[in-house]
Short mmCIF file of C-alpha atoms in Angstrom, two decimals:
data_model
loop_
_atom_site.label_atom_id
_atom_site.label_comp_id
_atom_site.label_asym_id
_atom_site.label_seq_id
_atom_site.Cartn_x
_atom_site.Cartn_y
_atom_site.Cartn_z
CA UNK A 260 -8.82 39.39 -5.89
CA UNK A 261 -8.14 36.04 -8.14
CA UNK A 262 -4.67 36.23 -7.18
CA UNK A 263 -4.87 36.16 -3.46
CA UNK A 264 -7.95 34.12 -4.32
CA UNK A 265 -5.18 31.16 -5.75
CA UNK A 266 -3.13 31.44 -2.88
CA UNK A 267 -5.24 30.95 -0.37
CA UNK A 268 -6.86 28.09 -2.06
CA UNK A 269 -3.05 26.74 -2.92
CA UNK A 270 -2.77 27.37 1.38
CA UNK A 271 -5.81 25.34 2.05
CA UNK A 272 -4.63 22.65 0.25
CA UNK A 273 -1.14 22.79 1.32
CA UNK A 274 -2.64 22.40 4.97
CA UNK A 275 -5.56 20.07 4.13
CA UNK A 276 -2.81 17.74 2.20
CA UNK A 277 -0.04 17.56 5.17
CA UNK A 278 -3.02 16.75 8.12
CA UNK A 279 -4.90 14.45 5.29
CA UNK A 280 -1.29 12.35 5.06
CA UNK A 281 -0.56 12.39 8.86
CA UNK A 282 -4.01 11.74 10.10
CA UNK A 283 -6.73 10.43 7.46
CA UNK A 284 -9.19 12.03 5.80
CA UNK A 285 -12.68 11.60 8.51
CA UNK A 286 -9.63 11.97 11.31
CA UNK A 287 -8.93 15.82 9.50
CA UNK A 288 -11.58 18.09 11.05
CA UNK A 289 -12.40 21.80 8.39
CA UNK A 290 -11.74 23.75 11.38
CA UNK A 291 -8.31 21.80 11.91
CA UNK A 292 -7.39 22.72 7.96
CA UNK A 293 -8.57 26.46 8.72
CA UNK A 294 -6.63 26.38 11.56
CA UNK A 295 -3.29 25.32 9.72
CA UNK A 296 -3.84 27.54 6.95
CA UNK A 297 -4.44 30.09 8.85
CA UNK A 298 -7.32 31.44 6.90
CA UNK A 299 -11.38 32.20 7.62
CA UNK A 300 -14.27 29.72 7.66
CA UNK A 301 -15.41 32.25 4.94
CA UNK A 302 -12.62 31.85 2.90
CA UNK A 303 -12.80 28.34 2.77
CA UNK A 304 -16.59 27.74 1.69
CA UNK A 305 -15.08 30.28 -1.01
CA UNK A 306 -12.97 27.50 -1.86
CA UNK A 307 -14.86 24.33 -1.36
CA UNK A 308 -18.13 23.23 -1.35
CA UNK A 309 -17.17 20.81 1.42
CA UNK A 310 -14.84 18.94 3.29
CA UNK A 311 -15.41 15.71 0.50
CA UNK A 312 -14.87 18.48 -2.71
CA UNK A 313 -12.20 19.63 -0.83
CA UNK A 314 -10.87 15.95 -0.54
CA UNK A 315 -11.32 16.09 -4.47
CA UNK A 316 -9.34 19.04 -5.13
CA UNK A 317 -6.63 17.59 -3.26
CA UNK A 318 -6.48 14.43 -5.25
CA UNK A 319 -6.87 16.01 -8.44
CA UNK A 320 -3.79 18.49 -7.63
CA UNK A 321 -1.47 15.18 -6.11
CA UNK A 322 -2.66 13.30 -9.21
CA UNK A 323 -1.65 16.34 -11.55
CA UNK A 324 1.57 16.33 -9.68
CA UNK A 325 2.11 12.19 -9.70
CA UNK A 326 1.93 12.52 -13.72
CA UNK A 327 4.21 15.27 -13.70
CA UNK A 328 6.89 13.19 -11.84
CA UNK A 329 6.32 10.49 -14.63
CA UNK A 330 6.79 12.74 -17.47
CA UNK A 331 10.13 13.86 -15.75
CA UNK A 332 11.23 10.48 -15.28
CA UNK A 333 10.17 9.82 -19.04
CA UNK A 334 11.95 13.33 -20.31
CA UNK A 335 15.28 12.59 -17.87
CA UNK A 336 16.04 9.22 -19.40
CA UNK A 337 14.59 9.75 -22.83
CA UNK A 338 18.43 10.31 -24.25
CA UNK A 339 19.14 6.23 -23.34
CA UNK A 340 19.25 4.70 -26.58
CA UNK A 341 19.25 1.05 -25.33
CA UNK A 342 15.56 0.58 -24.01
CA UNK A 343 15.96 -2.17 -21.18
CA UNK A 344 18.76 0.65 -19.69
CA UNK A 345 16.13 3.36 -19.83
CA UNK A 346 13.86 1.01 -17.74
CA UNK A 347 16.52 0.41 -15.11
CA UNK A 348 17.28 4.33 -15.34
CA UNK A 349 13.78 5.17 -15.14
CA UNK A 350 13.64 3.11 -11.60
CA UNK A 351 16.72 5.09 -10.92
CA UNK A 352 15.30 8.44 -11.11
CA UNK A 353 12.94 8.00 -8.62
CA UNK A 354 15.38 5.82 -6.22
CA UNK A 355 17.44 9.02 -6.70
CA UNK A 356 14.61 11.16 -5.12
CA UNK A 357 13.32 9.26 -2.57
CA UNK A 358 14.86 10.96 0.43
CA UNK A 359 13.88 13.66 -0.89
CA UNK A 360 10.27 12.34 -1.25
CA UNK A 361 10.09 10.83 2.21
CA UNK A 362 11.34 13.93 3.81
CA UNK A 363 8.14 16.01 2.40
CA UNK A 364 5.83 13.06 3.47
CA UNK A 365 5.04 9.98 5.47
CA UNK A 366 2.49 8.63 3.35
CA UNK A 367 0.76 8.83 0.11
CA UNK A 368 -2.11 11.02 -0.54
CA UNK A 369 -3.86 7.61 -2.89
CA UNK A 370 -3.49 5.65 0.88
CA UNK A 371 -5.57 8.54 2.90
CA UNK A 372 -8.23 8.30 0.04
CA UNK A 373 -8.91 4.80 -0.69
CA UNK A 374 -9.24 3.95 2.55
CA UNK A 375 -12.10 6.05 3.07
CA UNK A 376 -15.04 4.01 1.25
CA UNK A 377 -17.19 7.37 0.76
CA UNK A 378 -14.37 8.67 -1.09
CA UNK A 379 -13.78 5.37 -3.00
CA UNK A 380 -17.06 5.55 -3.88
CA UNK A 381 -17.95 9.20 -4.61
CA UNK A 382 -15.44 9.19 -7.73
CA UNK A 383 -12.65 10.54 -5.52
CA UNK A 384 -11.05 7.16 -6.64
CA UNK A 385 -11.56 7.42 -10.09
CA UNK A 386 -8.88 10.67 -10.20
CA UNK A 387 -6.16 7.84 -8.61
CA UNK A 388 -7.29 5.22 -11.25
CA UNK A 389 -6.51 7.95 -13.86
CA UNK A 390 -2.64 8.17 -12.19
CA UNK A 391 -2.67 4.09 -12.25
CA UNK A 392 -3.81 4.18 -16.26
CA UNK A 393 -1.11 7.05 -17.06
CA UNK A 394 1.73 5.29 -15.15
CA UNK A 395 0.47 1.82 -16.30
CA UNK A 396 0.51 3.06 -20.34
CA UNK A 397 3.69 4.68 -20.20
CA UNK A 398 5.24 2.11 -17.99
CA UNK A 399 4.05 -0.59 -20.23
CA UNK A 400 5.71 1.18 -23.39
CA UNK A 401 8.85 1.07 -21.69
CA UNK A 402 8.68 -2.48 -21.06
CA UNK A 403 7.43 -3.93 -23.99
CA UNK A 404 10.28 -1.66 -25.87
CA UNK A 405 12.57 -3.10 -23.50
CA UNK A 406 11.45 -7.21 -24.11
CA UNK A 407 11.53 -6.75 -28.17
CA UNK A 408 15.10 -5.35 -27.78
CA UNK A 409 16.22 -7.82 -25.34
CA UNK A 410 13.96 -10.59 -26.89
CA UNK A 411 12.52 -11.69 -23.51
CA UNK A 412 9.42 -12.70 -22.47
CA UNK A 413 7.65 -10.43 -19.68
CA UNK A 414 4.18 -12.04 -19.16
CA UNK A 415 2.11 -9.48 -18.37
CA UNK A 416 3.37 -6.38 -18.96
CA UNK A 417 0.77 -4.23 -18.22
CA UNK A 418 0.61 -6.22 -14.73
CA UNK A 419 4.35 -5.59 -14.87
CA UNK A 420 3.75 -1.94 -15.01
CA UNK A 421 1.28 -1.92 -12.53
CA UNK A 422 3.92 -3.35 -10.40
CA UNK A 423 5.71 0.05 -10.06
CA UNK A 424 2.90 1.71 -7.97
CA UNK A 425 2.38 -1.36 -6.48
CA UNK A 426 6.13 -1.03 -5.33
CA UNK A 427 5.98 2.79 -4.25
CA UNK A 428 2.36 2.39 -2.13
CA UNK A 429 3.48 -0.73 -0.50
CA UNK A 430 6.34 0.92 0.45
CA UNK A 431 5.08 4.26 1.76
CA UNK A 432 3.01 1.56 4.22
CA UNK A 433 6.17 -0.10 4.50
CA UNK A 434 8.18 3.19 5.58
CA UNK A 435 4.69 4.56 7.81
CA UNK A 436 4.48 1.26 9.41
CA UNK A 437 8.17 1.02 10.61
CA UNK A 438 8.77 4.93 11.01
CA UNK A 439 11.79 4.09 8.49
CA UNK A 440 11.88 6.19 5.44
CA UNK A 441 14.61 5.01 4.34
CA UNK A 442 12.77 1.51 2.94
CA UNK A 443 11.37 3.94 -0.22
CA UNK A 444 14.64 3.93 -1.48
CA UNK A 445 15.54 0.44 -0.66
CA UNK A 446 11.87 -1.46 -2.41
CA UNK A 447 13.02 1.23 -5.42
CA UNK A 448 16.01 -0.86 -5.83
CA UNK A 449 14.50 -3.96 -4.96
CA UNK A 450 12.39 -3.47 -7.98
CA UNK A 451 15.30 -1.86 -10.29
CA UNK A 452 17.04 -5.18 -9.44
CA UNK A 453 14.64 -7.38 -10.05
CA UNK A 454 13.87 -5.87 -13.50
CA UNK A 455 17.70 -5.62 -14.17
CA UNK A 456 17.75 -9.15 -13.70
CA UNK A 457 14.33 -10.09 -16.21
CA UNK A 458 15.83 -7.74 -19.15
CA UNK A 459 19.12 -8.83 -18.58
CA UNK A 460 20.58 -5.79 -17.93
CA UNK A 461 22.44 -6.73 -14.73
CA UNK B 35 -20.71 -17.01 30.68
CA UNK B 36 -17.26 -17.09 29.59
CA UNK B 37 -17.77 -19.23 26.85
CA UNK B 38 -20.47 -17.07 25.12
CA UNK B 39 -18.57 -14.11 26.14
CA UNK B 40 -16.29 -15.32 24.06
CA UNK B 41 -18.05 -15.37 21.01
CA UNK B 42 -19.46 -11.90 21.57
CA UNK B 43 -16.21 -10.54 21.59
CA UNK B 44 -15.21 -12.19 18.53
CA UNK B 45 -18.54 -10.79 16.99
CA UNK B 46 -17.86 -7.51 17.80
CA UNK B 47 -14.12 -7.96 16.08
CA UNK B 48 -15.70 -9.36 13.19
CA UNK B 49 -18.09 -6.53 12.66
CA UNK B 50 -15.64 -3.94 12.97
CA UNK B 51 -13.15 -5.31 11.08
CA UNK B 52 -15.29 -5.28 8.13
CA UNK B 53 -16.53 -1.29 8.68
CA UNK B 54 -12.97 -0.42 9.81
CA UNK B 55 -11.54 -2.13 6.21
CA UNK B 56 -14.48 -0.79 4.34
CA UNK B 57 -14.87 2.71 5.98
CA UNK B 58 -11.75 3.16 7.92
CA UNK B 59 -11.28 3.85 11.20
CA UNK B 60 -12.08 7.32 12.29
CA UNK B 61 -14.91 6.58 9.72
CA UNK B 62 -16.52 3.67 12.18
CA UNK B 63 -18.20 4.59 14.96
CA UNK B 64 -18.89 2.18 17.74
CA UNK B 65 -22.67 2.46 17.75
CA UNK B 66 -22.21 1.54 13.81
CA UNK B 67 -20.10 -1.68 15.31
CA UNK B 68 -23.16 -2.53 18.18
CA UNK B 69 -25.53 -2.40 15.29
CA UNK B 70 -23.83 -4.74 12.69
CA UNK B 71 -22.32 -6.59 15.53
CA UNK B 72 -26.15 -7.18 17.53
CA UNK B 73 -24.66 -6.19 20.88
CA UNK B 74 -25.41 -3.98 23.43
CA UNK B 75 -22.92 -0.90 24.79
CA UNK B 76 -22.76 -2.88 28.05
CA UNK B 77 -21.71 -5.92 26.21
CA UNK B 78 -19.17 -3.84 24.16
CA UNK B 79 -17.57 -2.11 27.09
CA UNK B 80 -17.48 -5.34 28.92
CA UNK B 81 -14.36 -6.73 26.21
CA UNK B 82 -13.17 -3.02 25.12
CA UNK B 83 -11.61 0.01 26.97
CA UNK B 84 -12.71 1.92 24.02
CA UNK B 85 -12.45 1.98 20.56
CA UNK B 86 -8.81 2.79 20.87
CA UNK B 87 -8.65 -0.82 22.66
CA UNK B 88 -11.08 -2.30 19.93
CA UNK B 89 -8.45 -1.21 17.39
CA UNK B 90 -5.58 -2.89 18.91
CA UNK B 91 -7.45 -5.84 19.54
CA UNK B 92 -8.37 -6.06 15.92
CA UNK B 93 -5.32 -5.57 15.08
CA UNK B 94 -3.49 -8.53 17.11
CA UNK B 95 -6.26 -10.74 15.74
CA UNK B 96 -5.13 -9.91 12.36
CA UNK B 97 -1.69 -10.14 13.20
CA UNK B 98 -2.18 -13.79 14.24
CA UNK B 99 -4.13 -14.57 11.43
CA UNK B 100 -1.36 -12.80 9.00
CA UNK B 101 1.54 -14.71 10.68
CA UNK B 102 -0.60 -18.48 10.75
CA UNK B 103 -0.91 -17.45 6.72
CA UNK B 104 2.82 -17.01 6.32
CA UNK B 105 3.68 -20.29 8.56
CA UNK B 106 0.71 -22.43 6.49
CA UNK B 107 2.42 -20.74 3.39
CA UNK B 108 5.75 -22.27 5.07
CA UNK B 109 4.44 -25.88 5.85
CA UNK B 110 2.90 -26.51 2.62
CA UNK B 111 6.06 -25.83 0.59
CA UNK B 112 8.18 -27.49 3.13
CA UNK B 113 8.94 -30.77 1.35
CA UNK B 114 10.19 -29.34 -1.68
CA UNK B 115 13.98 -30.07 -1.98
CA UNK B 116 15.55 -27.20 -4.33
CA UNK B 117 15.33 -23.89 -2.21
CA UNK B 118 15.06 -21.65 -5.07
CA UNK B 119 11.76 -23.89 -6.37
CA UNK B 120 10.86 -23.36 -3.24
CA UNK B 121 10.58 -19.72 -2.98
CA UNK B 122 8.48 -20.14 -6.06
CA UNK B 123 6.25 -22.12 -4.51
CA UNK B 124 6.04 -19.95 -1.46
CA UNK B 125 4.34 -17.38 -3.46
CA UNK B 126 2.31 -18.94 -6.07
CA UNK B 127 0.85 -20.78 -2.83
CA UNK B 128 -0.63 -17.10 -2.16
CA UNK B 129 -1.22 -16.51 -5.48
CA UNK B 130 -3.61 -19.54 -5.14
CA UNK B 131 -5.56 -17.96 -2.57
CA UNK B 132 -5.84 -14.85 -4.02
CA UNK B 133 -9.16 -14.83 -5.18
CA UNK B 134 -10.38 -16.45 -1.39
CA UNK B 135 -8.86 -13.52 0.33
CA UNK B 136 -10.21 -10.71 -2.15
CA UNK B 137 -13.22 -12.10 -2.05
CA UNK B 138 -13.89 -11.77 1.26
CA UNK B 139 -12.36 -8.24 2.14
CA UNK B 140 -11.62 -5.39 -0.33
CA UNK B 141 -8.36 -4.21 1.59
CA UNK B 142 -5.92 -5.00 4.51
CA UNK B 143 -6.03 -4.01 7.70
CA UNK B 144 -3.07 -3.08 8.01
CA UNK B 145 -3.74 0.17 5.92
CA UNK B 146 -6.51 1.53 7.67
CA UNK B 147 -4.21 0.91 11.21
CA UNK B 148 -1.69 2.94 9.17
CA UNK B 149 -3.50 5.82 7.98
CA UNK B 150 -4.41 6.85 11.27
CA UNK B 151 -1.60 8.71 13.22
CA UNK B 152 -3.49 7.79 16.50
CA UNK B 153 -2.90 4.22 15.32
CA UNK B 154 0.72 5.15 14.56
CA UNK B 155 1.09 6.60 17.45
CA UNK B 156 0.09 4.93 20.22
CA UNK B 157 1.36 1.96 19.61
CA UNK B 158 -0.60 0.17 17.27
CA UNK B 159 1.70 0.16 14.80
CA UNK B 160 4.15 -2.00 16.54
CA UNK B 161 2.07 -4.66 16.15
CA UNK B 162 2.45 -4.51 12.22
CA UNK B 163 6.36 -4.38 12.14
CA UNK B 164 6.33 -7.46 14.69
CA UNK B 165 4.42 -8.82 11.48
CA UNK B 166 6.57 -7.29 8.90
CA UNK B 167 9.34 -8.74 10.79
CA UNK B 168 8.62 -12.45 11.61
CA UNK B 169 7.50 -12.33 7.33
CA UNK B 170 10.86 -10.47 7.13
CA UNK B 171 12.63 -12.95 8.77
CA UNK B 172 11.47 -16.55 7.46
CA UNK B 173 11.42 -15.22 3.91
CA UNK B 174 15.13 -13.59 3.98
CA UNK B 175 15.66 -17.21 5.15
CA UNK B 176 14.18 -18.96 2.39
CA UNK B 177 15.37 -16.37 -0.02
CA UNK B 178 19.67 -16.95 1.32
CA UNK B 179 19.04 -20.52 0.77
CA UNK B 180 18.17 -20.10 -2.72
CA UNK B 181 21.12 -17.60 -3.22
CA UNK B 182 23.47 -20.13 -2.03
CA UNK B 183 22.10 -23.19 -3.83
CA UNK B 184 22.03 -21.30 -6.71
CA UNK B 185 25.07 -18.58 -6.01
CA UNK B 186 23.19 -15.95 -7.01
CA UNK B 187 23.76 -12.24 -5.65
CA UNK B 188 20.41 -11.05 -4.53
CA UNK B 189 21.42 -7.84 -3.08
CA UNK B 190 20.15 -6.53 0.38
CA UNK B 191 17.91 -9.73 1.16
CA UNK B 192 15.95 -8.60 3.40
CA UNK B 193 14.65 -5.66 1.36
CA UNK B 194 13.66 -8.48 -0.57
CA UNK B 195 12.28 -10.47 1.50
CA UNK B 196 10.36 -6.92 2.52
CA UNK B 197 9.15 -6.48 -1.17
CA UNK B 198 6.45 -9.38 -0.10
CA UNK B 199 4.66 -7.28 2.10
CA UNK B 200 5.03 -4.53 -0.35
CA UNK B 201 3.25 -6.11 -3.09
CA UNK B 202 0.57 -7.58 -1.12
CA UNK B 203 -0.14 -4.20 0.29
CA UNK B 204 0.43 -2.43 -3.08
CA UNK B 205 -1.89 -4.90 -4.82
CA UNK B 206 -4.62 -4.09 -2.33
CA UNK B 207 -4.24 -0.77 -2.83
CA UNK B 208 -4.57 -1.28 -6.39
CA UNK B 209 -7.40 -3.66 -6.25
CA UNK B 210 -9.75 -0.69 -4.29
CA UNK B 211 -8.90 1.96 -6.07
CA UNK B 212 -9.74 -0.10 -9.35
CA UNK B 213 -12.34 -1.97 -7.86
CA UNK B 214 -10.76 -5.11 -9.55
CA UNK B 215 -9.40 -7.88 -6.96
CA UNK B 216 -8.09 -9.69 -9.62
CA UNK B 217 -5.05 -7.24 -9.63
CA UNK B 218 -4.20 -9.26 -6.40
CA UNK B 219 -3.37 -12.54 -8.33
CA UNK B 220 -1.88 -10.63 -10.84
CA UNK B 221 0.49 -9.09 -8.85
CA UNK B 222 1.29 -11.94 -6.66
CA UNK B 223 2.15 -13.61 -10.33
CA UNK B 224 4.69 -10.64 -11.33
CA UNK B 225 6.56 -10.79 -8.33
CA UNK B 226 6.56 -14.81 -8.67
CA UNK B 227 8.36 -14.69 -12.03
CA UNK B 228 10.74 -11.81 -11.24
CA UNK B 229 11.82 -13.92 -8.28
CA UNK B 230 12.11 -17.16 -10.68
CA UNK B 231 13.97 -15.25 -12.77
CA UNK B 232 16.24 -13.92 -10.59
CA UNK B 233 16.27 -17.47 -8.74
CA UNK B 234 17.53 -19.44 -12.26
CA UNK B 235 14.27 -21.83 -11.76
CA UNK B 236 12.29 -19.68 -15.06
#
């Protein structure tokens, strides 16, 4: 049964995901994940070798899905000729989503994990730091693109990059601190402002 | 013994607020806090309710500590005329401590508190907005008397002002997942020159 065999596994990780986000990773019991999926012990040793590959699997498939919502920020504003407007587009597109975001979740996956030091130091980490390099390369492209056209100076423009994650995981503590979701959307302006401003777009 | 009660209370806050940053909470047991902390159950139970209690009390000691950092932050730039110089100051005087505060803790408090819906919960919490709030505050104060010195439009100014805690808690995120607490500086240095360029004083 491969087939059912992916769903379930897609169910357990659904589950796993939503309790891992509300509650922390040592905080998320196996039997509470079974329970939510509604699926067998059994089934889940099927899965997962434990609860930490389990943790694994989970970051891999939220890291697969953090590129993906890169590449469709890339691919949405690709068409923008002038490349300090695709930056402020590009910050756009995801203040344009972040309800939408925020609705699904009240954290980040990346927060669950790395504050769990056996995770941090079991390699779990080192899928987020791939996320971080991705964002950080393509980011960085954008920006330097964006200084030669503009003829500006950015500093550090790989730190500069970094500063978008920076931006969205501070504010998913931001939002999960205050119960406020709406503060995604606002620190996504912030920073669309604030880079506005530095390529003199605004 | 009130006096060296005292001090075995703040013992058994500075142990556990070393496992609960490196390991999280859920992750940190309190015989794991007796043992780095050299104290007995009795002596524990004597200051803490439970570790429920423990993690509130933690976190109002790093509360205090977080708010005498923002009003030392405050002091030291106090004498400086131009309000929009100012501001600068205001943050490269964190960006001088960076390396002090990395060094001696590999992420905030404030994140393991919020990845654990207990924590959330049960009040917690609260005691991180009242510190997102007083930064809030005295930094959308320094940040309109920039604007108006230097009639710039900077938007919602408190989201702003907001965007302080979101890169410090960003940047730790980002130094622990890369294992690199130089990202801390570095980050405190982008948002530094995206202010002074917003500000005029670049």
């Amino acid at each position: 049964m491969p087939k059912n065999g992916a769903i379930n596994r897609e169910r357990i990780l659904d589950a796993a995901q939503h309790l891992v986000i509300e509650n922390g990773f040592a905080a998320t019991s196996v039997d509470q994940v079974l329970k939510a999926a509604g699926t067998s012990k059994g089934a889940f040793f099927h899965h997962f070798d434990s609860k930490v590959d389990l943790a694994r699997a989970l970051t891999e498939r939220y890291v697969t899905a953090d590129i993906g919502h890169l590449r469709t920020a890339l691919d949405a504003t690709a068409s923008i000729s002038d490349p300090a407007e695709r930056v402020v587009a590009f910050v756009r597109h995801f203040e344009d989503s972040a309800e939408e975001v925020m609705s699904a979740q009240s954290n980040c996956l990346y927060v669950a994990v790395l504050t769990e030091q056996q995770l941090v130091s079991n390699g779990t980490a080192d899928l987020v730091n791939h996320a971080i390099e991705v964002w950080r390369k393509e980011i960085a492209d954008l920006l330097t693109a964006a200084a030669t056209s503009r003829d500006r100076d950015l500093g550090d423009v790989d730190a500069l990059a970094d500063h978008v994650f920076v931006t969205f995981e501070g504010a998913f503590l931001l939002c999960r601190s205050t119960g406020t979701p709406e503060h995604m959307r606002a620190q996504l302006g912030v920073l669309r402002r604030l880079l506005a401003t530095t390529l003199g777009t605004a």
